[in-house]
């Protein structure tokens, strides 16, 4: 049932005794003067009013993409430097068509502005990571994120899954989503190709060569997530996305001009200033394991505001299901013993969908869980 926005704050216990889970109806909730208790985060996690700007490097990919060896070395050096520091960097001159980005953002508005009942045609099912979710009210009972999301799978193995995105969206939302599906199929293909280029830079920066990680992710089976953060009348009480490290391998994020992404560096939250021409890139837990901990996945979160809806497009690079996540031998020696066990991405994904809410300790908790359950 939609959270009762016009009456007094619902008592969490009352709702928990009811059958149907809470529903985050943004069209109502974003105008409510008070925030339901389930969306209020503990004091130590509430957003600060002012945070300094993150001075992440702008890495110009123009020369690298045109095959210039000196530019490639410089890009690889900057990527390595950022990944040793905090795991975040911005890429510009990335070669992605700006019209494709604009189309992706406007189609996203179209979806999330639909009535809730229509969005729920793609309702995410318990334990699954694809579909529409309104703030995960059926997943978590507290610290609910102030957002709606739409997530779907993208396969780079276009020979065997040529129209995975379009077919999925049309199956859930109907034929009228054909154009939506085609644009996001194209967007995900562009993200996958950009990811493979960044994997070359990461491989070079780690001394394992440009092809090692590129080949590992060639036939990736990735996740596209659309984040939609409605305005909140008390934005300092809640979070759009809670503090976490992405459990995935590499995230390529395009945020709109509203701003709200924050990264935890040097013991302090820093804001990432929006830039339409830049993608925000960060490595995730799975790549941290692939690099045997040389590069760290980074703690980040998203805050909301009282005036404007904020949107972000997050492409999460994930290896094909049968790939074993194990570091190349160059990264394991008597000074650098193995930090994490071998695993496959579907094992970690299942852990985050059925057993553990991804945060900043996911990989450690996953390692413990593996030892107890396998
Ligand atoms: C594999 C995934 C799980 C989440 C989406 C992708 C990568 C990021 C994860 C997430 C965003 C980390 C914070 C908590 C989470 C529940 C969320 O706020 O959406 C996570 C996603 C998820 O489990 O749905
Ligand atoms: O919306 C953002 O800026 C960040 C979202 C995020 O970190 C995620 O979806 O993993
Ligand atoms: Fe994230």
CSV table of C-alpha atoms and ligand atoms in Angstrom, one decimal:
chain,number,residue,atom,x,y,z
A,1,UNK,CA,0.0,0.0,0.0
A,2,UNK,CA,1.3,3.5,-0.6
A,3,UNK,CA,2.8,5.2,2.4
A,4,UNK,CA,-0.1,7.2,3.9
A,5,UNK,CA,1.2,10.7,3.0
A,6,UNK,CA,-1.6,12.8,4.2
A,7,UNK,CA,-2.0,11.5,7.8
A,8,UNK,CA,0.3,11.1,10.7
A,9,UNK,CA,3.6,9.3,10.4
A,10,UNK,CA,2.7,5.5,10.0
A,11,UNK,CA,4.0,3.4,12.8
A,12,UNK,CA,6.6,1.0,11.3
A,13,UNK,CA,5.5,-1.9,13.5
A,14,UNK,CA,1.9,-1.5,12.2
A,15,UNK,CA,3.0,-1.8,8.6
A,16,UNK,CA,5.3,-4.7,9.4
A,17,UNK,CA,2.3,-6.6,10.7
A,18,UNK,CA,0.4,-6.1,7.5
A,19,UNK,CA,0.7,-8.4,4.5
A,20,UNK,CA,1.5,-6.0,1.7
A,21,UNK,CA,4.8,-4.2,1.9
A,22,UNK,CA,5.0,-0.4,2.0
A,23,UNK,CA,5.2,1.3,-1.4
A,24,UNK,CA,7.1,4.5,-2.1
A,25,UNK,CA,4.7,6.6,-4.1
A,26,UNK,CA,7.0,9.4,-5.2
A,27,UNK,CA,4.2,11.5,-6.7
A,28,UNK,CA,2.7,11.8,-3.1
A,29,UNK,CA,5.7,11.3,-0.8
A,30,UNK,CA,7.9,14.1,-2.4
A,31,UNK,CA,5.3,16.7,-1.4
A,32,UNK,CA,4.9,15.5,2.2
A,33,UNK,CA,6.3,17.9,4.8
A,34,UNK,CA,7.4,14.9,7.1
A,35,UNK,CA,9.5,12.0,6.2
A,36,UNK,CA,8.2,8.5,7.2
A,37,UNK,CA,10.4,7.0,9.9
A,38,UNK,CA,11.5,4.1,7.7
A,39,UNK,CA,13.3,6.7,5.5
A,40,UNK,CA,15.1,8.5,8.3
A,41,UNK,CA,18.8,7.4,8.6
A,42,UNK,CA,20.7,7.3,11.8
A,43,UNK,CA,22.4,10.6,12.9
A,44,UNK,CA,25.9,9.3,12.0
A,45,UNK,CA,24.8,8.6,8.4
A,46,UNK,CA,22.7,11.7,7.8
A,47,UNK,CA,24.1,13.9,5.1
A,48,UNK,CA,26.1,17.0,6.1
A,49,UNK,CA,24.9,20.3,4.8
A,50,UNK,CA,28.1,21.3,3.1
A,51,UNK,CA,30.8,19.0,1.8
A,52,UNK,CA,34.0,19.9,-0.2
A,53,UNK,CA,34.2,19.1,-3.9
A,54,UNK,CA,36.1,16.0,-4.9
A,55,UNK,CA,39.1,16.9,-7.0
A,56,UNK,CA,39.0,13.8,-9.1
A,57,UNK,CA,41.2,13.7,-12.3
A,58,UNK,CA,39.6,14.4,-15.6
A,59,UNK,CA,41.1,11.7,-17.8
A,60,UNK,CA,41.0,12.7,-21.5
A,61,UNK,CA,40.4,9.4,-23.5
A,62,UNK,CA,40.7,11.2,-26.9
A,63,UNK,CA,44.3,10.2,-27.6
A,64,UNK,CA,44.0,6.7,-26.1
A,65,UNK,CA,40.9,6.0,-28.2
A,66,UNK,CA,42.7,7.1,-31.4
A,67,UNK,CA,45.7,4.9,-30.6
A,68,UNK,CA,48.2,7.5,-29.5
A,69,UNK,CA,50.8,5.6,-27.4
A,70,UNK,CA,51.9,8.5,-25.3
A,71,UNK,CA,48.3,9.6,-24.5
A,72,UNK,CA,47.6,5.9,-23.7
A,73,UNK,CA,50.4,5.8,-21.2
A,74,UNK,CA,49.3,9.1,-19.6
A,75,UNK,CA,45.7,7.9,-19.3
A,76,UNK,CA,46.8,4.6,-17.8
A,77,UNK,CA,49.0,6.4,-15.3
A,78,UNK,CA,46.2,8.7,-14.2
A,79,UNK,CA,43.7,5.8,-13.9
A,80,UNK,CA,46.2,3.9,-11.7
A,81,UNK,CA,46.9,7.0,-9.6
A,82,UNK,CA,43.1,7.6,-9.0
A,83,UNK,CA,42.5,3.9,-8.2
A,84,UNK,CA,45.3,3.8,-5.7
A,85,UNK,CA,43.9,6.9,-4.0
A,86,UNK,CA,40.1,6.5,-4.0
A,87,UNK,CA,38.9,4.4,-7.0
A,88,UNK,CA,37.0,7.3,-8.6
A,89,UNK,CA,37.9,9.2,-11.8
A,90,UNK,CA,36.1,11.2,-14.5
A,91,UNK,CA,36.5,10.5,-18.2
A,92,UNK,CA,36.0,13.1,-21.0
A,93,UNK,CA,36.4,12.8,-24.8
A,94,UNK,CA,35.0,9.3,-24.3
A,95,UNK,CA,33.5,9.1,-27.8
A,96,UNK,CA,29.9,8.5,-26.6
A,97,UNK,CA,27.4,10.4,-28.7
A,98,UNK,CA,25.9,13.2,-26.6
A,99,UNK,CA,22.5,12.7,-28.3
A,100,UNK,CA,22.4,9.1,-27.0
A,101,UNK,CA,23.0,10.4,-23.5
A,102,UNK,CA,20.3,13.1,-23.9
A,103,UNK,CA,17.9,10.5,-25.2
A,104,UNK,CA,18.6,8.1,-22.4
A,105,UNK,CA,17.9,10.8,-19.8
A,106,UNK,CA,14.6,12.0,-21.4
A,107,UNK,CA,13.4,8.4,-21.8
A,108,UNK,CA,14.1,7.9,-18.2
A,109,UNK,CA,11.9,10.8,-17.3
A,110,UNK,CA,9.1,9.3,-19.4
A,111,UNK,CA,9.3,6.0,-17.5
A,112,UNK,CA,9.4,7.4,-13.9
A,113,UNK,CA,6.7,9.9,-14.6
A,114,UNK,CA,4.3,7.1,-15.4
A,115,UNK,CA,1.6,6.3,-12.8
A,116,UNK,CA,2.9,3.9,-10.1
A,117,UNK,CA,0.5,1.2,-11.3
A,118,UNK,CA,2.2,1.2,-14.8
A,119,UNK,CA,5.7,1.2,-13.4
A,120,UNK,CA,4.7,-1.8,-11.3
A,121,UNK,CA,4.3,-3.8,-14.5
A,122,UNK,CA,8.1,-4.2,-14.3
A,123,UNK,CA,8.0,-4.7,-10.5
A,124,UNK,CA,11.3,-6.2,-9.2
A,125,UNK,CA,10.6,-9.7,-7.7
A,126,UNK,CA,12.1,-10.7,-4.3
A,127,UNK,CA,15.7,-11.9,-4.7
A,128,UNK,CA,16.0,-10.7,-8.3
A,129,UNK,CA,18.0,-7.6,-9.3
A,130,UNK,CA,16.1,-6.7,-12.5
A,131,UNK,CA,12.9,-4.6,-12.6
A,132,UNK,CA,11.3,-1.5,-11.1
A,133,UNK,CA,11.8,-0.9,-7.4
A,134,UNK,CA,10.3,1.9,-5.4
A,135,UNK,CA,12.9,2.5,-2.6
A,136,UNK,CA,13.0,-1.2,-1.8
A,137,UNK,CA,10.2,-0.9,0.7
A,138,UNK,CA,9.7,-4.6,0.4
A,139,UNK,CA,13.4,-5.4,0.9
A,140,UNK,CA,14.4,-3.4,3.9
A,141,UNK,CA,12.5,-2.3,6.9
A,142,UNK,CA,14.7,0.7,7.9
A,143,UNK,CA,17.1,3.2,6.3
A,144,UNK,CA,15.1,3.1,3.1
A,145,UNK,CA,16.7,5.0,0.2
A,146,UNK,CA,14.7,7.9,-1.2
A,147,UNK,CA,14.6,6.7,-4.8
A,148,UNK,CA,13.0,4.7,-7.4
A,149,UNK,CA,15.1,2.5,-9.7
A,150,UNK,CA,14.7,0.5,-12.9
A,151,UNK,CA,17.3,-2.2,-13.5
A,152,UNK,CA,17.9,-4.5,-16.4
A,153,UNK,CA,20.5,-6.9,-17.8
A,154,UNK,CA,22.7,-6.2,-20.7
A,155,UNK,CA,24.7,-8.9,-22.5
A,156,UNK,CA,27.7,-8.0,-24.7
A,157,UNK,CA,27.3,-11.4,-26.3
A,158,UNK,CA,25.0,-9.9,-28.9
A,159,UNK,CA,25.3,-13.0,-31.0
A,160,UNK,CA,23.4,-15.1,-28.5
A,161,UNK,CA,21.4,-12.3,-26.9
A,162,UNK,CA,20.9,-9.7,-29.6
A,163,UNK,CA,18.0,-7.7,-28.1
A,164,UNK,CA,18.1,-8.6,-24.5
A,165,UNK,CA,17.3,-5.1,-23.2
A,166,UNK,CA,14.5,-4.3,-25.7
A,167,UNK,CA,12.9,-7.8,-25.3
A,168,UNK,CA,12.9,-7.5,-21.5
A,169,UNK,CA,11.4,-4.0,-21.4
A,170,UNK,CA,8.8,-4.8,-24.0
A,171,UNK,CA,7.9,-8.0,-22.2
A,172,UNK,CA,7.3,-6.0,-19.0
A,173,UNK,CA,6.0,-2.7,-20.3
A,174,UNK,CA,4.5,-3.5,-23.7
A,175,UNK,CA,5.3,-2.8,-27.3
A,176,UNK,CA,5.2,0.9,-26.8
A,177,UNK,CA,8.6,0.5,-25.0
A,178,UNK,CA,10.3,-0.7,-28.2
A,179,UNK,CA,12.0,2.7,-28.8
A,180,UNK,CA,13.0,2.9,-25.1
A,181,UNK,CA,14.5,-0.6,-25.4
A,182,UNK,CA,16.4,0.2,-28.6
A,183,UNK,CA,18.0,3.4,-27.1
A,184,UNK,CA,19.1,1.6,-23.9
A,185,UNK,CA,20.4,-1.3,-25.9
A,186,UNK,CA,22.5,1.2,-27.8
A,187,UNK,CA,23.5,3.0,-24.6
A,188,UNK,CA,24.5,-0.2,-22.9
A,189,UNK,CA,26.6,-1.3,-25.9
A,190,UNK,CA,28.4,2.1,-25.8
A,191,UNK,CA,29.0,1.6,-22.0
A,192,UNK,CA,30.3,-1.9,-22.6
A,193,UNK,CA,32.7,-0.7,-25.2
A,194,UNK,CA,33.9,2.1,-23.1
A,195,UNK,CA,34.3,-0.3,-20.1
A,196,UNK,CA,36.6,-2.5,-22.2
A,197,UNK,CA,38.7,0.5,-23.1
A,198,UNK,CA,39.0,1.4,-19.4
A,199,UNK,CA,39.8,-2.2,-18.6
A,200,UNK,CA,42.8,-1.9,-21.0
A,201,UNK,CA,44.0,1.2,-19.1
A,202,UNK,CA,43.5,-0.7,-15.7
A,203,UNK,CA,45.4,-3.7,-17.0
A,204,UNK,CA,48.3,-1.5,-18.2
A,205,UNK,CA,48.4,0.4,-14.9
A,206,UNK,CA,48.6,-2.9,-13.0
A,207,UNK,CA,51.4,-4.3,-15.2
A,208,UNK,CA,49.3,-7.2,-16.5
A,209,UNK,CA,49.0,-5.8,-20.1
A,210,UNK,CA,46.1,-4.2,-22.0
A,211,UNK,CA,44.4,-7.4,-23.0
A,212,UNK,CA,44.1,-9.4,-19.7
A,213,UNK,CA,41.1,-7.6,-18.2
A,214,UNK,CA,39.7,-6.7,-21.6
A,215,UNK,CA,39.4,-10.4,-22.5
A,216,UNK,CA,38.0,-11.2,-19.1
A,217,UNK,CA,35.1,-8.8,-19.6
A,218,UNK,CA,34.7,-9.2,-23.4
A,219,UNK,CA,31.5,-11.1,-23.1
A,220,UNK,CA,30.2,-9.2,-20.1
A,221,UNK,CA,26.7,-9.8,-18.7
A,222,UNK,CA,26.2,-6.4,-17.0
A,223,UNK,CA,23.5,-4.5,-15.2
A,224,UNK,CA,22.0,-1.1,-16.3
A,225,UNK,CA,20.4,0.8,-13.5
A,226,UNK,CA,18.3,4.0,-13.7
A,227,UNK,CA,18.3,5.9,-10.4
A,228,UNK,CA,15.4,8.4,-9.9
A,229,UNK,CA,15.6,10.5,-6.8
A,230,UNK,CA,12.4,12.6,-6.2
A,231,UNK,CA,12.6,15.8,-4.1
A,232,UNK,CA,12.3,15.3,-0.4
A,233,UNK,CA,11.0,18.0,1.9
A,234,UNK,CA,13.5,17.0,4.7
A,235,UNK,CA,16.5,16.1,2.6
A,236,UNK,CA,18.9,16.2,5.6
A,237,UNK,CA,17.1,13.3,7.2
A,238,UNK,CA,17.4,10.7,4.5
A,239,UNK,CA,19.7,9.4,1.7
A,240,UNK,CA,19.0,8.7,-2.0
A,241,UNK,CA,21.4,5.8,-2.0
A,242,UNK,CA,23.1,4.7,1.2
A,243,UNK,CA,26.9,4.5,1.8
A,244,UNK,CA,28.3,1.5,-0.2
A,245,UNK,CA,30.9,0.2,-2.4
A,246,UNK,CA,29.6,-1.2,-5.7
A,247,UNK,CA,29.8,-5.0,-5.5
A,248,UNK,CA,30.3,-5.1,-9.3
A,249,UNK,CA,33.5,-4.6,-11.3
A,250,UNK,CA,33.4,-1.2,-12.9
A,251,UNK,CA,30.7,1.5,-12.7
A,252,UNK,CA,30.2,4.1,-15.5
A,253,UNK,CA,27.8,6.7,-14.2
A,254,UNK,CA,26.2,9.7,-15.9
A,255,UNK,CA,24.6,12.1,-13.5
A,256,UNK,CA,22.3,14.9,-14.5
A,257,UNK,CA,23.0,18.5,-13.6
A,258,UNK,CA,21.4,18.4,-10.2
A,259,UNK,CA,24.2,16.9,-8.2
A,260,UNK,CA,24.2,14.6,-5.2
A,261,UNK,CA,26.9,11.9,-5.7
A,262,UNK,CA,29.3,11.9,-2.8
A,263,UNK,CA,32.5,10.0,-2.3
A,264,UNK,CA,34.2,9.2,1.0
A,265,UNK,CA,37.9,10.2,0.7
A,266,UNK,CA,40.4,11.2,3.4
A,267,UNK,CA,37.8,10.6,6.1
A,268,UNK,CA,35.4,13.0,4.7
A,269,UNK,CA,32.5,13.1,2.2
A,270,UNK,CA,33.2,14.9,-1.0
A,271,UNK,CA,30.7,16.0,-3.7
A,272,UNK,CA,31.2,15.1,-7.4
A,273,UNK,CA,30.3,18.2,-9.4
A,274,UNK,CA,28.0,17.3,-12.4
A,275,UNK,CA,29.5,17.6,-15.8
A,276,UNK,CA,27.4,16.6,-18.8
A,277,UNK,CA,30.5,15.8,-20.9
A,278,UNK,CA,32.0,13.5,-18.3
A,279,UNK,CA,31.3,10.0,-17.0
A,280,UNK,CA,32.1,9.2,-13.4
A,281,UNK,CA,33.9,5.9,-13.3
A,282,UNK,CA,34.7,3.8,-10.2
A,283,UNK,CA,35.9,0.3,-9.6
A,284,UNK,CA,33.8,-2.1,-7.5
A,285,UNK,CA,34.4,-5.0,-5.1
A,286,UNK,CA,34.7,-7.5,-7.9
A,287,UNK,CA,37.6,-5.6,-9.6
A,288,UNK,CA,39.2,-5.1,-6.1
A,289,UNK,CA,39.3,-8.9,-5.8
A,290,UNK,CA,40.6,-9.3,-9.4
A,291,UNK,CA,43.4,-6.8,-8.5
A,292,UNK,CA,44.1,-8.8,-5.3
A,293,UNK,CA,43.3,-5.6,-3.4
A,294,UNK,CA,45.8,-3.4,-5.2
A,295,UNK,CA,43.0,-1.1,-6.1
A,296,UNK,CA,40.2,-0.4,-3.6
A,297,UNK,CA,36.5,-0.1,-4.4
A,298,UNK,CA,35.3,3.2,-3.0
A,299,UNK,CA,32.7,4.2,-0.5
A,300,UNK,CA,30.1,6.5,-2.0
A,301,UNK,CA,26.5,7.5,-1.6
A,302,UNK,CA,23.8,9.9,-3.1
A,303,UNK,CA,22.0,12.7,-1.3
A,304,UNK,CA,18.7,14.3,-2.3
A,305,UNK,CA,17.3,17.8,-2.2
A,306,UNK,CA,14.0,19.5,-1.6
A,307,UNK,CA,13.6,21.2,-4.9
A,308,UNK,CA,14.6,19.0,-7.9
A,309,UNK,CA,14.3,15.4,-9.0
A,310,UNK,CA,17.8,14.0,-9.6
A,311,UNK,CA,18.6,11.2,-12.0
A,312,UNK,CA,21.7,9.1,-12.7
A,313,UNK,CA,22.4,6.3,-15.2
A,314,UNK,CA,24.6,3.6,-13.7
A,315,UNK,CA,26.1,0.9,-16.0
A,316,UNK,CA,27.6,-1.9,-13.8
A,317,UNK,CA,30.1,-4.0,-15.6
A,318,UNK,CA,29.9,-7.6,-14.6
A,319,UNK,CA,31.8,-10.6,-16.0
A,320,UNK,CA,30.0,-13.5,-17.8
A,321,UNK,CA,28.5,-15.9,-15.3
A,322,UNK,CA,31.1,-18.7,-15.8
A,323,UNK,CA,34.2,-16.4,-15.3
A,324,UNK,CA,36.1,-17.2,-12.1
A,325,UNK,CA,37.1,-14.0,-10.3
A,326,UNK,CA,40.7,-14.7,-9.4
A,327,UNK,CA,43.7,-12.3,-9.7
A,328,UNK,CA,46.3,-12.7,-12.4
A,329,UNK,CA,49.5,-14.4,-11.1
A,330,UNK,CA,51.5,-11.2,-11.5
A,331,UNK,CA,49.4,-9.7,-8.7
A,332,UNK,CA,50.0,-12.6,-6.2
A,333,UNK,CA,53.4,-13.2,-4.7
A,334,UNK,CA,55.0,-13.8,-1.3
A,335,UNK,CA,54.6,-10.0,-0.5
A,336,UNK,CA,51.0,-10.0,-1.8
A,337,UNK,CA,49.2,-13.1,-0.7
A,338,UNK,CA,45.6,-13.8,-1.9
A,339,UNK,CA,43.2,-11.5,-0.1
A,340,UNK,CA,39.9,-13.0,-1.4
A,341,UNK,CA,38.7,-16.5,-2.4
A,342,UNK,CA,37.8,-17.4,-5.9
A,343,UNK,CA,34.2,-16.7,-6.7
A,344,UNK,CA,31.9,-16.1,-9.7
A,345,UNK,CA,29.8,-12.9,-10.1
A,346,UNK,CA,26.5,-14.7,-9.8
A,347,UNK,CA,27.5,-15.9,-6.3
A,348,UNK,CA,28.3,-12.4,-5.1
A,349,UNK,CA,25.1,-11.0,-6.8
A,350,UNK,CA,23.0,-13.6,-5.1
A,351,UNK,CA,24.6,-12.7,-1.8
A,352,UNK,CA,23.6,-9.0,-2.3
A,353,UNK,CA,20.1,-9.8,-3.4
A,354,UNK,CA,19.2,-12.5,-0.9
A,355,UNK,CA,21.5,-12.3,2.1
A,356,UNK,CA,23.2,-9.0,2.6
A,357,UNK,CA,22.4,-5.3,1.8
A,358,UNK,CA,25.5,-4.1,0.0
A,359,UNK,CA,27.4,-1.5,2.0
A,360,UNK,CA,31.2,-0.9,2.6
A,361,UNK,CA,31.8,-4.3,4.0
A,362,UNK,CA,30.2,-6.5,1.4
A,363,UNK,CA,33.3,-8.3,0.1
A,364,UNK,CA,34.5,-9.2,3.7
A,365,UNK,CA,31.0,-10.4,4.7
A,366,UNK,CA,30.8,-12.3,1.5
A,367,UNK,CA,34.1,-14.0,2.2
A,368,UNK,CA,32.9,-15.0,5.7
A,369,UNK,CA,29.6,-16.3,4.2
A,370,UNK,CA,31.4,-18.4,1.6
A,371,UNK,CA,33.5,-20.0,4.3
A,372,UNK,CA,30.4,-20.9,6.3
A,373,UNK,CA,28.2,-22.0,3.3
A,374,UNK,CA,30.5,-23.6,0.8
B,1,LIG,C1,24.7,-5.5,-7.9
B,1,LIG,C2,24.1,-4.4,-7.4
B,1,LIG,C3,23.4,-4.3,-6.1
B,1,LIG,C4,23.1,-2.8,-6.1
B,1,LIG,C5,22.9,-2.4,-7.5
B,1,LIG,C6,24.1,-3.1,-8.2
B,1,LIG,C7,25.4,-2.3,-7.8
B,1,LIG,C8,25.2,-1.4,-6.6
B,1,LIG,C9,24.3,-2.0,-5.5
B,1,LIG,C10,23.6,-1.0,-4.5
B,1,LIG,C11,23.2,0.3,-5.2
B,1,LIG,C12,24.5,-0.7,-3.3
B,1,LIG,C13,23.8,0.1,-2.2
B,1,LIG,C14,22.6,-0.7,-1.7
B,1,LIG,C15,21.6,-1.1,-2.9
B,1,LIG,C16,20.5,-2.0,-2.3
B,1,LIG,C17,20.8,0.1,-3.4
B,1,LIG,O1,20.7,1.1,-2.7
B,1,LIG,O2,20.3,0.1,-4.5
B,1,LIG,C18,22.4,-1.8,-3.9
B,1,LIG,C19,21.8,-2.4,-5.2
B,1,LIG,C20,20.8,-3.5,-5.0
B,1,LIG,O3,21.1,-4.5,-4.2
B,1,LIG,O4,19.7,-3.5,-5.6
B,2,LIG,O1,23.1,8.2,-8.1
B,2,LIG,C1,24.3,8.3,-7.9
B,2,LIG,O2,25.0,9.3,-8.1
B,2,LIG,C2,25.0,7.1,-7.3
B,2,LIG,C3,24.2,5.8,-7.4
B,2,LIG,C4,25.0,4.6,-7.0
B,2,LIG,O3,26.1,4.7,-6.3
B,2,LIG,C5,24.6,3.2,-7.4
B,2,LIG,O4,23.5,3.1,-8.0
B,2,LIG,O5,25.4,2.3,-7.1
B,3,LIG,FE1,27.2,2.8,-6.3
